[in-house]
XYZ file of C-alpha atoms in Angstrom:
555
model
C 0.000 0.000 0.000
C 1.463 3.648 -0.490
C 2.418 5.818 2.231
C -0.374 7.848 2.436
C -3.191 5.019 2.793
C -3.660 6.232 6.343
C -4.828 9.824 5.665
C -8.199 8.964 5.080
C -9.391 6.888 7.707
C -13.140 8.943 8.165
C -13.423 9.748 4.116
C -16.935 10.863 3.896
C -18.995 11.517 0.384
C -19.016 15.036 -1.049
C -20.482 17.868 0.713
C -24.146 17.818 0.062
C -23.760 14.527 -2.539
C -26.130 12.798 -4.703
C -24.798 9.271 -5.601
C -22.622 9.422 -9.163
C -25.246 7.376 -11.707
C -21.521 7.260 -13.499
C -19.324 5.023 -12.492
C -16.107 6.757 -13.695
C -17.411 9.538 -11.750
C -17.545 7.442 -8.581
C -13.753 6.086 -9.176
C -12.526 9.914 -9.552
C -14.424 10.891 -6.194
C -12.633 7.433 -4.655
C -8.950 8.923 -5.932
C -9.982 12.306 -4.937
C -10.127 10.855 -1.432
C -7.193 9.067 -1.234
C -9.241 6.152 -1.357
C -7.831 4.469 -5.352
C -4.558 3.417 -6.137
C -3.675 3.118 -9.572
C -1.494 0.668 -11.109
C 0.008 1.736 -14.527
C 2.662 -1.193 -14.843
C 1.812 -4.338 -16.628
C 0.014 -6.942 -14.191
C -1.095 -10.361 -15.801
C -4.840 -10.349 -15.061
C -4.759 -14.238 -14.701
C -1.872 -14.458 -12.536
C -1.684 -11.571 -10.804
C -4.400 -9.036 -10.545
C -6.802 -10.524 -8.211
C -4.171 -12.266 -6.126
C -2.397 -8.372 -5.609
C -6.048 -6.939 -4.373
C -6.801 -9.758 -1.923
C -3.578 -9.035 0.058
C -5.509 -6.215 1.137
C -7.908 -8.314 3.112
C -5.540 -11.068 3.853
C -2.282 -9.171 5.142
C -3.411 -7.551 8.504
C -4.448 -4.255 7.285
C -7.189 -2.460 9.237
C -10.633 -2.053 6.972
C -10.873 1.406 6.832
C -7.367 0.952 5.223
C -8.419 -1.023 2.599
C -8.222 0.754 -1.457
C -10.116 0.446 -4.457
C -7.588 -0.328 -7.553
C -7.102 1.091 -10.611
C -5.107 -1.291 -13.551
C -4.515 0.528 -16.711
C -2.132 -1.431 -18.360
C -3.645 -5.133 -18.218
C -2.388 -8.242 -19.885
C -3.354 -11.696 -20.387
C -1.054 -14.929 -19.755
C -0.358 -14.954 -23.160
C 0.920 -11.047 -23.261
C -1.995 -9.933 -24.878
C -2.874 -6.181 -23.766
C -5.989 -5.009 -23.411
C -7.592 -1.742 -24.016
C -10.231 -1.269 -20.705
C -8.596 -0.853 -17.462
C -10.002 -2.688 -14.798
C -11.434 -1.992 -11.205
C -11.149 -3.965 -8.304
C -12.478 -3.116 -4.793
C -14.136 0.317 -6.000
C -17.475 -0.651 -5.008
C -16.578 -2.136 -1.362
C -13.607 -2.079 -0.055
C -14.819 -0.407 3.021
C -17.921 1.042 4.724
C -16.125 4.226 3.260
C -16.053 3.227 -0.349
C -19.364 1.806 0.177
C -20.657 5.418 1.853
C -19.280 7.239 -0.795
C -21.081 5.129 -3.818
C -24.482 5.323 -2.008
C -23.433 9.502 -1.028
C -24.062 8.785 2.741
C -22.486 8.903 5.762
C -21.279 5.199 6.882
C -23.725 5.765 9.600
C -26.696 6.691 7.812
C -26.511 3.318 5.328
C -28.715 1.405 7.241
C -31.459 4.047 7.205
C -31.045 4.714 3.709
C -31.685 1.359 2.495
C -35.024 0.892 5.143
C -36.442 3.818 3.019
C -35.509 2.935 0.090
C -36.915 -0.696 0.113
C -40.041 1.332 1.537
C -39.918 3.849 -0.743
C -38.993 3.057 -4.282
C -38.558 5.410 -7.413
C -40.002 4.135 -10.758
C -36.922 4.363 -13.664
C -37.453 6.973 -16.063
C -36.698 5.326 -19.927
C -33.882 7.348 -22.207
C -32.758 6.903 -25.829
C -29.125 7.208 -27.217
C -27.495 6.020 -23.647
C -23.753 6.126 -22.794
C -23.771 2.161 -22.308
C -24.330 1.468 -26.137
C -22.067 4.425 -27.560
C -20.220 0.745 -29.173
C -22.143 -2.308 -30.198
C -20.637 -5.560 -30.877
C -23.084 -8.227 -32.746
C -22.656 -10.919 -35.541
C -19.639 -11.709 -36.444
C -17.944 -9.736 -34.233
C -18.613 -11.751 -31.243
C -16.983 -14.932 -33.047
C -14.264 -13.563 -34.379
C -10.740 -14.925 -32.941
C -9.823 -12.193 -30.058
C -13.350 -10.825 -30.297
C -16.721 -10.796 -28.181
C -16.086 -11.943 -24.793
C -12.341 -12.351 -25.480
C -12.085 -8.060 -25.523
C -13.033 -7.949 -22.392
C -10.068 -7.988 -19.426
C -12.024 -10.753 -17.437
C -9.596 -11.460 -14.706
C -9.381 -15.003 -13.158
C -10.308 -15.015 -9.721
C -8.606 -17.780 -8.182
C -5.545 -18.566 -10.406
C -4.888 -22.332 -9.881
C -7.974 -23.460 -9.271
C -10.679 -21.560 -11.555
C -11.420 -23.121 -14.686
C -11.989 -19.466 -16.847
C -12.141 -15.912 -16.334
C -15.665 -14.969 -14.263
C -17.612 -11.664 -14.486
C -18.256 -10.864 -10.710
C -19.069 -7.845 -10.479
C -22.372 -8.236 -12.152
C -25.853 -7.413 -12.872
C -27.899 -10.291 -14.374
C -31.596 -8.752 -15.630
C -34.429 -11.259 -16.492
C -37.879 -10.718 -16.665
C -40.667 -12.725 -15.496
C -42.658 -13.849 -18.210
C -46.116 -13.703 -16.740
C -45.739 -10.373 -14.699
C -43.061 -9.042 -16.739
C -41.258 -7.296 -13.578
C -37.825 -7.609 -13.888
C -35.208 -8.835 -11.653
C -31.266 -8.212 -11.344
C -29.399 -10.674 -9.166
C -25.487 -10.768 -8.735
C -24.632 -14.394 -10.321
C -21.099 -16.029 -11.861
C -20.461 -16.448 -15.193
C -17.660 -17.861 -16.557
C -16.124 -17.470 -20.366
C -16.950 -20.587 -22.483
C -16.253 -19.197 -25.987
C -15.597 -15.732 -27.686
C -19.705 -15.774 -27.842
C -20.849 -18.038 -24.758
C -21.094 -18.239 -20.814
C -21.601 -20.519 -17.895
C -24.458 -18.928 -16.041
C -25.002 -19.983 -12.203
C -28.247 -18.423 -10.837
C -28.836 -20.076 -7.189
C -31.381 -22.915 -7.359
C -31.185 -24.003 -3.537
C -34.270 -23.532 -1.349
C -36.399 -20.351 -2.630
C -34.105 -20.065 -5.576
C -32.452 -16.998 -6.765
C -35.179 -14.868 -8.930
C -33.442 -15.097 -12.272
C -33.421 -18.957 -11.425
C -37.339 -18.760 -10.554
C -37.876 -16.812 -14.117
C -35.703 -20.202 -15.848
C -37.925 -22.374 -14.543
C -41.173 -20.450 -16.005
C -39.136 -19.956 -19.328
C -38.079 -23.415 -19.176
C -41.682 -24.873 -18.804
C -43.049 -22.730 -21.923
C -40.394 -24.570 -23.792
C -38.765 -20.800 -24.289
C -35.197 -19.683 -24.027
C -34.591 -16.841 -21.526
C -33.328 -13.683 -22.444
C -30.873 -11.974 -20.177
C -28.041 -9.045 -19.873
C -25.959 -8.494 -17.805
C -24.598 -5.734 -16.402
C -20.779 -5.079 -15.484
C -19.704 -1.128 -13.747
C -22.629 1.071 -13.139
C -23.919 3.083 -10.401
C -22.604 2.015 -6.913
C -26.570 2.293 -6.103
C -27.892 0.298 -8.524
C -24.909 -2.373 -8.172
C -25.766 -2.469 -4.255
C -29.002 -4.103 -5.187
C -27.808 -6.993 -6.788
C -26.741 -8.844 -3.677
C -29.324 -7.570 -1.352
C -31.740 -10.068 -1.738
C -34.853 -8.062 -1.887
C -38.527 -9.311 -2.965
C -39.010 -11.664 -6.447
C -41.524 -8.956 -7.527
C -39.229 -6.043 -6.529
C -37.612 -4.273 -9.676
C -34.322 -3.754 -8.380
C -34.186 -0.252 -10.339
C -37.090 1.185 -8.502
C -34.895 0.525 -5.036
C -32.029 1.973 -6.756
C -34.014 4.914 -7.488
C -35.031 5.001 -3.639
C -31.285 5.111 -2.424
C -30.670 8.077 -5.032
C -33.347 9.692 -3.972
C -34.205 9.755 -7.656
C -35.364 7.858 -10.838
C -32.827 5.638 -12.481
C -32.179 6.460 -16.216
C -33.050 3.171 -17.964
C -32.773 1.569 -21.857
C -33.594 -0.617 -23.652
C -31.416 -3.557 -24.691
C -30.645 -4.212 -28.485
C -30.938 -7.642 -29.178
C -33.379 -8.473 -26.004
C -36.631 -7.082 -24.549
C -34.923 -6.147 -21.025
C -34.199 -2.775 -19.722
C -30.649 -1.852 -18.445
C -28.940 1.117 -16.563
C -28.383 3.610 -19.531
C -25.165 4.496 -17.945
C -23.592 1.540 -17.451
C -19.942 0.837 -18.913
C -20.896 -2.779 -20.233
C -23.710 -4.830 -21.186
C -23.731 -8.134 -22.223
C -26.880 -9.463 -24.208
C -28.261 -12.852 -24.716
C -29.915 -15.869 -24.717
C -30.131 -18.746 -22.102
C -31.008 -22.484 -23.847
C -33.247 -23.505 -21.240
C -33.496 -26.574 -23.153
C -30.014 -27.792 -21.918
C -27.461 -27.498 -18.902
C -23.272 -27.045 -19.463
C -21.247 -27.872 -16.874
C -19.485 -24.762 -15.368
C -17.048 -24.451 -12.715
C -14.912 -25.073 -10.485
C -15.160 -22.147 -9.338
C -13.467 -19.985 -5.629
C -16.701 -19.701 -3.964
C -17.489 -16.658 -1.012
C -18.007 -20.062 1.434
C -14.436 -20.174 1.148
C -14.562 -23.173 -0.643
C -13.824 -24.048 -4.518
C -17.649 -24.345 -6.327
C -16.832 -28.203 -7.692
C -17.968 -28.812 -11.382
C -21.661 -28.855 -11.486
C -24.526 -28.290 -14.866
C -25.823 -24.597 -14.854
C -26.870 -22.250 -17.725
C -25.697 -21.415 -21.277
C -25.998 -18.293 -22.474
C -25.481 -17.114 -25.870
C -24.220 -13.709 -26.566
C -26.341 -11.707 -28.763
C -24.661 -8.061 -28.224
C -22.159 -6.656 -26.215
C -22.482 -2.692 -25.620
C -20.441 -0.342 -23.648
C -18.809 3.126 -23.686
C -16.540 4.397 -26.039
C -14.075 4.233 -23.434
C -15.421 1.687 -20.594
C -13.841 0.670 -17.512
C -13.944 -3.153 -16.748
C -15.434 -3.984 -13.017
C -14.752 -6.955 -10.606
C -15.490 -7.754 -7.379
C -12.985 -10.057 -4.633
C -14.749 -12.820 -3.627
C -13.929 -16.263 -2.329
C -12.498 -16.258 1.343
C -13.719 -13.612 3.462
C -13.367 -10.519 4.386
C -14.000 -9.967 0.755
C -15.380 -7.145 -1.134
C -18.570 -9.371 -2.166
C -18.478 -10.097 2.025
C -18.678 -6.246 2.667
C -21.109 -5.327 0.240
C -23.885 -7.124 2.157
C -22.506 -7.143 5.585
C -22.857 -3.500 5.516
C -26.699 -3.634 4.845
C -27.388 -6.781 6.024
C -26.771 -5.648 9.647
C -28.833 -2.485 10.090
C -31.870 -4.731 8.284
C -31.486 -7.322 10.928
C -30.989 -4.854 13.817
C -34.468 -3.135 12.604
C -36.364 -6.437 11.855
C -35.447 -7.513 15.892
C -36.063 -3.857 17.727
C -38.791 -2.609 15.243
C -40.698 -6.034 13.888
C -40.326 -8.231 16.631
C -40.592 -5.393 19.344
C -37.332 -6.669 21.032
C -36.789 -3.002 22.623
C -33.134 -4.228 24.447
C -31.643 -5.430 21.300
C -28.466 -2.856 20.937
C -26.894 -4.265 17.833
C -26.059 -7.220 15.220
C -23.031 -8.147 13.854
C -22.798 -11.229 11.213
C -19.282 -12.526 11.649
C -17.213 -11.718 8.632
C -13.771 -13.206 8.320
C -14.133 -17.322 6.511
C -17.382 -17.840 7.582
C -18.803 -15.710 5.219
C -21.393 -13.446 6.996
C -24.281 -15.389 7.008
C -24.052 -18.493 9.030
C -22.787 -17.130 12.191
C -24.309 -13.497 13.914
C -23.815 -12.232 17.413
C -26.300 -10.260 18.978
C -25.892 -7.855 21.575
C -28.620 -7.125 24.242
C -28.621 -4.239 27.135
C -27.465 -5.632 30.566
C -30.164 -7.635 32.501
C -32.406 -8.106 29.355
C -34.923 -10.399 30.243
C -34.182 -13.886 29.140
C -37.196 -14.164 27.214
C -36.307 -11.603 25.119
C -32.869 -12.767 24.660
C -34.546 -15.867 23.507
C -36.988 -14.160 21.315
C -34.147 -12.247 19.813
C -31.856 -15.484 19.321
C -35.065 -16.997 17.371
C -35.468 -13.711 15.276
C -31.879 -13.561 13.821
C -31.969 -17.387 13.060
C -35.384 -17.245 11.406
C -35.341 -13.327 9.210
C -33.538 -15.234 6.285
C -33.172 -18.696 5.471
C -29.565 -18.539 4.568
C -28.583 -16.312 7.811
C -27.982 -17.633 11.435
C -26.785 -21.062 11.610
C -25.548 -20.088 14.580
C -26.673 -17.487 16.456
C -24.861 -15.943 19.934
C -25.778 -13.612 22.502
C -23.571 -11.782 24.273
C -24.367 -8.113 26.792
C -23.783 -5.140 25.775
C -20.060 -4.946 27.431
C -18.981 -7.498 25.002
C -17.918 -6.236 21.271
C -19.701 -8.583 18.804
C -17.523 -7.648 16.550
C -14.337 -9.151 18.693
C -14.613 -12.307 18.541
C -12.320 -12.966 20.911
C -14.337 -11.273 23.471
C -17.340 -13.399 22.198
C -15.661 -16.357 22.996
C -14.692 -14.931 26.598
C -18.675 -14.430 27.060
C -19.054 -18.514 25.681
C -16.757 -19.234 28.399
C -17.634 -17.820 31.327
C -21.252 -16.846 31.049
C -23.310 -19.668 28.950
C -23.748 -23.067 30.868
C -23.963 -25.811 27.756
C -26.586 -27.622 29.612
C -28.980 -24.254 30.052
C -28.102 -21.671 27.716
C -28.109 -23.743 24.154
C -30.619 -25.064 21.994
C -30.570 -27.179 18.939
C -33.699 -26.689 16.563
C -33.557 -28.987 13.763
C -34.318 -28.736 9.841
C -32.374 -26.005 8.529
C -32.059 -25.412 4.870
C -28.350 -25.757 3.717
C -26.275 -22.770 3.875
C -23.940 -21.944 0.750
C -21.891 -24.921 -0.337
C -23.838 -27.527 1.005
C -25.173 -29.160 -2.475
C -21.537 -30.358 -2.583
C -21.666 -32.291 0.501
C -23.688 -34.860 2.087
C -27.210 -34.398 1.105
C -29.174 -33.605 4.385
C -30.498 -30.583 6.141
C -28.928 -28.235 8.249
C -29.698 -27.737 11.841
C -29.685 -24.292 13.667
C -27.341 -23.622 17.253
C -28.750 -21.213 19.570
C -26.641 -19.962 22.148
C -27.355 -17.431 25.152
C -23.508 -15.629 26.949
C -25.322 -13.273 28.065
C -24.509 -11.733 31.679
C -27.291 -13.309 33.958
C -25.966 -12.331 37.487
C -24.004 -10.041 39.069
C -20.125 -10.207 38.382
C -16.831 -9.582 39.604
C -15.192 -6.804 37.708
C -13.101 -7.314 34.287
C -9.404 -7.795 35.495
C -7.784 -4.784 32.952
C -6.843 -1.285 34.562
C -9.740 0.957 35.302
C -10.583 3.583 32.188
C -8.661 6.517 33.410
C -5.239 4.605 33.905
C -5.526 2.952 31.003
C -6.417 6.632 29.224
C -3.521 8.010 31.167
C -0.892 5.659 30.148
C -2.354 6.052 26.044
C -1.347 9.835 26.432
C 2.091 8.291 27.623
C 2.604 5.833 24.963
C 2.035 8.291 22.126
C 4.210 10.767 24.416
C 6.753 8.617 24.278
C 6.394 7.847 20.596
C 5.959 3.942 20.539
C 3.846 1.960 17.807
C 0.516 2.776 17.049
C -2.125 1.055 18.970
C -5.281 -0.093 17.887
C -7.226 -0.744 20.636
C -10.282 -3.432 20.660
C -13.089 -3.766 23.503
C -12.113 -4.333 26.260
C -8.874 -2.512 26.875
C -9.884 -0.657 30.562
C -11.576 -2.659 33.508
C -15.231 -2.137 34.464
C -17.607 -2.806 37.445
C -19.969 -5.824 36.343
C -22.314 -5.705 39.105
C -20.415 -7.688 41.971
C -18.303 -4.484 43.631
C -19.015 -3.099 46.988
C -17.901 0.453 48.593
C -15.338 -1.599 50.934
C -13.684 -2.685 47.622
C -13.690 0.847 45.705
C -12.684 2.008 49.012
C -9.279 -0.638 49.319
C -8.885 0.410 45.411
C -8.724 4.319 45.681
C -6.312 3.910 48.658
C -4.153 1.823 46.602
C -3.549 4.070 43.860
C -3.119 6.992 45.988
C -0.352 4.849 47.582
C -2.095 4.368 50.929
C -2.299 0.700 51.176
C -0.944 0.139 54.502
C -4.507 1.585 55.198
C -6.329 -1.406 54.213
C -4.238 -3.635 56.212
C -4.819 -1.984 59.110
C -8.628 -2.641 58.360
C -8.591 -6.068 57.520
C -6.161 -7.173 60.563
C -9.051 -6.218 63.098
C -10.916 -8.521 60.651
C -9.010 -11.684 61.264
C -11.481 -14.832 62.198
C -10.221 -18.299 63.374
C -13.316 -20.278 62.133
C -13.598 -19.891 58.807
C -11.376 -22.402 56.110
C -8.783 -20.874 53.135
C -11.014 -19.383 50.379
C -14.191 -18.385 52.076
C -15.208 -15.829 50.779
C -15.852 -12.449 53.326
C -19.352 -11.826 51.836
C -20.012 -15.323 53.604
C -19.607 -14.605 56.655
C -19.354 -10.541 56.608
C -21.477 -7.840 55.234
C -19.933 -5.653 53.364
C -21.004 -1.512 52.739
C-alpha cells in the first residue's frame, strides 16, 4: 500500500452529494479521497491481478485501510494487452467506499436502504445512452480475439478456476407472466468468444433469475438476459441484497438516489438496463439444456466443484466508447462481495429484531465476517439484565429473518464487542452453561456450499452468553489509567495502537464500597490503610477461600 493510505481513515462523500449514476465519476471521487490506487505497470490479469487486491484483506491491514484499484495497463497470460482498465475493490472495499457510492455517511446506510426498500422510485426510460455508444453483434462476437475475449475478465482464483468470471455483475431477467424484472449478482464464466456458464442459485427459494428459468423453461422458451458489469454504486448495491421476487431492483435503486434511475432498452433483447452503465452483455439462455461450469473460488471459502448450470449465448455486447472493466474479490472472506452485504445486512437485521419483533433491548447485530462468510454465524448484543425471554426471542429472530442467515446465532451483553470475537468467545466461556443456555432446533435449509456435501439438512445452534448475574469486575486497569498511560505511549512515541473492547476494567455488578474504598487507597499509595482494616478482621473459624461476603457484610 502507499504511504499515504492512512490519511483517510473517516473519508466521507461530497459535501451535500447525490450518488454518481456514473461510475467513472464514482472512481474519480474514490482517488480524490485518497481512497484508489492506480497501477500503470503491466500486471497479468490471470496471474496476478486478483491475487495483488486480496492481500488487502488477507495481510493484517485495518478495513478502513483497505483501497479500491485502478489497472490501466492489463495483460493476459499470453501477453496480450488489453484496451479497458479494470477496477477492483471500488465498489466495497470499506464502509467508506461503500458510503461514498451510495453519497451517505457510513452511519446513515442502514437508514437509507429501510427507506428505500419502503420507498422506491419508478426508472425513467432514455434513448441514445452512454452504455451502447459501441455495439458488438454478428460476427464480431466470433471472431478470434473478439466478443467476450475483448473484455479484461480477470481469473479469480488462479490455480484453481477453470476461466475468467464476471463478478461484479448485474444479471436482468424478466418474469414472463408479470413481466417485472429482476437483477441478481450471479457467476459467469467465459466458455467461448460468444458463450457463458451462467449460475443463478437454485437451492431452497431459488435466486429470482433462477425462478424466471424455470417459467421460461416450462413454456419450452429460451430466456433472455443481460448483464450488467460497472454502473452506479446504487444500482450495483441491489444486486446482492436479496430483496422481494416482484421487486424491480431499479425502482430501489431509485429510492437510495433519492431519484429515478435512467433506464434503456437492450438491443438484441426485450430487457431494460442502466443507460449508464460501462458494459452490457446481451443474450440468450437455452433452457433446453445445462453445461457444466465451474470449479469455481466460492465466497463459502470453498472451490464451487464442477456442477450443470446455464448457457448463455451472446447476442450483443455494448459499452462506452471508453469503458472501464469492473470486478469484485470474492472467495475467502473478508472480501469485497463479504462487505457489500454485511454493511446492509446488519442495520436490516438490527431493525427487523427492535422494530418487527418489538425486542426493545436489542443494541446491535453483527454477522461474523472473516471465513465464515457473513451469514451463518451473527452475534447479537442485548442491554445488561435483558430479560431472558427476550434474549430468547431475539436469538429466534436472527436465526429465522432469512433462510440462509444464522446457523448459529450468539448472545452476548452489551459490554462485550460482537464484533471481537475474541471477546465473544470470553462471554461462551464464562457466562453460557452448555446444559442451560443452548438449543438445537432442527431442519435447517443448507447454507452456501452444502449441495456439494452430504445431502441432508442443516440444523440451527442457539446460544445465550449473556450476563445473567451479578459479576466480579473485568481484570484490565480501570478507564482513566488505562487513558492516562495512552497519552504516555504516544508521548513517548511507541507503535501505534489499535485498541479493541475491552482494553480498561469495568464494574460488572459484583463491587461493593469496601472494595472501591481498598482500590482508591491503593492508587493513591495508601495501602498500609487497608491492612490496618482487615487485621481487626481476622477470624479463626472460617477455612482458606471463604469468601468475606459469607460470613461478613460488606457496605
Amino acid at each position: 500500500m502507499p504511504d499515504d493510505s492512512k490519511q483517510q481513515p473517516h473519508a466521507r462523500p461530497r459535501e451535500n452529494a447525490r450518488p454518481r449514476f456514473d461510475f467513472q465519476a464514482h472512481l474519480a471521487d474514490l482517488e480524490a479521497q485518497g481512497l484508489l490506487v492506480r497501477i500503470d505497470r503491466p500486471i497479468n490479469k490471470d496471474t496476478e491481478l486478483h491475487p495483488l487486491v486480496r492481500w488487502q484483506f488477507l495481510g493484517g491491514i485495518p478495513e478502513d485501510q483497505r483501497r479500491a484499484f485502478l489497472f490501466t495497463h492489463v495483460v493476459d497470460a499470453k501477453g496480450r494487452r488489453y484496451d479497458m482498465p479494470v477496477a477492483v475493490g471500488a465498489l466495497a472495499s470499506s464502509p467508506q467506499i461503500y458510503a461514498i457510492g451510495m453519497g451517505k455517511a457510513v452511519e446513515e446506510i442502514g437508514a437509507t436502504w429501510m427507506h428505500a426498500i419502503a420507498h422506491p422510485i419508478a426508472p425513467v426510460a432514455m434513448t441514445s445512452p452512454a452504455c451502447q455508444e459501441v455495439i458488438e453483434r454478428g460476427a464480431d462476437l466470433t471472431r478470434p480475439g473478439g466478443g467476450l475475449a475483448r473484455l479484461p475478465v480477470p481469473i479469480s482464483t488462479p490455480g484453481f478456476d477453470a476461466a475468467p468470471y464476471l463478478t461484479a455483475t448485474l444479471c436482468v431477467t424478466r418474469d414472463p407472466d408479470n413481466g417485472i424484472q429482476n437483477m441478481g449478482t450471479y457467476r459467469a464464466g467465459l466458455k467461448a468468444t460468444d458463450r457463458l456458464g451462467v449460475r443463478m442459485v437454485a437451492r431452497v427459494g431459488g435466486a429470482g433469475g433462477y425462478l424466471h428459468w424455470l417459467k421460461y423453461r416450462e413454456r419450452k422458451q429460451p430466456m433472455p438476459i443481460a448483464i450488467v458489469i460497472g454502473c452506479a454504486p446504487v444500482v450495483f448495491f441491489t444486486g446482492p441484497q436479496k430483496l422481494a421476487v416482484d421487486r424491480d431492483e431499479l425502482e430501489v435503486a431509485g429510492g437510495l438516489a433519492g431519484e429515478p434511475i435512467r433506464k434503456t432498452k437492450c438491443v438484441s433483447v426485450d430487457l431494460d438496463v442502466p443507460a449508464d452503465a460501462e458494459i452490457v452483455i446481451e443474450g440468450l439462455i437455452d433452457t433446453s439444456v445445462l453445461e457444466p461450469e465451474a470449479p469455481f473460488g466460492e465466497s463459502n471459502g470453498y472451490v464451487a466443484l464442477e456442477a450443470y448450470n446455464m448457457p448463455m449465448q451472446v447476442t450483443a455486447i455494448t459499452h462506452k466508447r471508453l469503458p472501464v472493466f469492473t470486478s469484485i474479490i470474492s472467495q475467502v472472506t473478508p472480501s469485497e462481495s463479504s462487505l457489500v452485504k454485511r454493511v446492509a445486512y446488519e442495520p436490516l437485521f438490527l431493525a427487523h429484531l427492535r422494530d418487527s419483533l418489538g425486542i426493545k433491548s436489542v443494541r446491535r447485530v453483527v454477522m461474523h465476517e472473516p471465513l465464515s462468510n457473513l451469514r451463518p454465524v451473527i452475534f447479537v448484543q442485548f442491554a445488561r439484565d435483558s430479560l431472558r425471554t427476550e434474549v430468547w426471542r431475539g436469538l429466534h429472530g436472527a436465526a429465522t429473518l432469512r433462510p440462509e442467515c444464522g446457523k448459529i446465532v450468539v448472545a452476548v451483553s452489551e459490554d462485550i464487542d460482537p464484533a471481537n470475537t475474541d471477546a465473544v468467545f470470553w462471554s461462551l466461556a464464562y457466562r453460557s452453561t452448555p446444559a442451560e443456555d443452548v438449543q438445537i432446533s432442527p431442519y435447517r435449509r443448507g447454507v452456501q456450499g452444502s449441495q456439494y456435501g452430504p445431502d441432508k439438512s442443516e440444523s440451527t445452534l442457539l446460544i445465550d452468553a449473556t450476563q445473567k448475574y451479578a459479576m466480579a469486575p473485568l481484570a484490565l486497569p480501570a478507564r482513566e489509567y488505562m487513558e492516562g498511560a495512552r497519552a504516555l505511549w504516544q508521548e513517548l512515541g511507541l507503535p501505534a495502537l489499535t485498541a479493541r473492547s475491552p482494553w480498561h476494567g469495568y464494574t460488572l455488578g459484583d463491587w461493593t464500597n469496601t472494595w472501591e474504598r481498598f482500590a482508591r487507597r491503593a492508587t493513591a499509595g495508601n495501602w498500609e490503610e487497608n491492612g490496618r482494616e482487615t487485621i481487626a478482621r481476622r477470624r479463626s473459624d472460617v477455612t482458606p477461600e471463604t469468601p468475606v461476603r459469607k460470613v461478613e457484610k460488606l457496605d
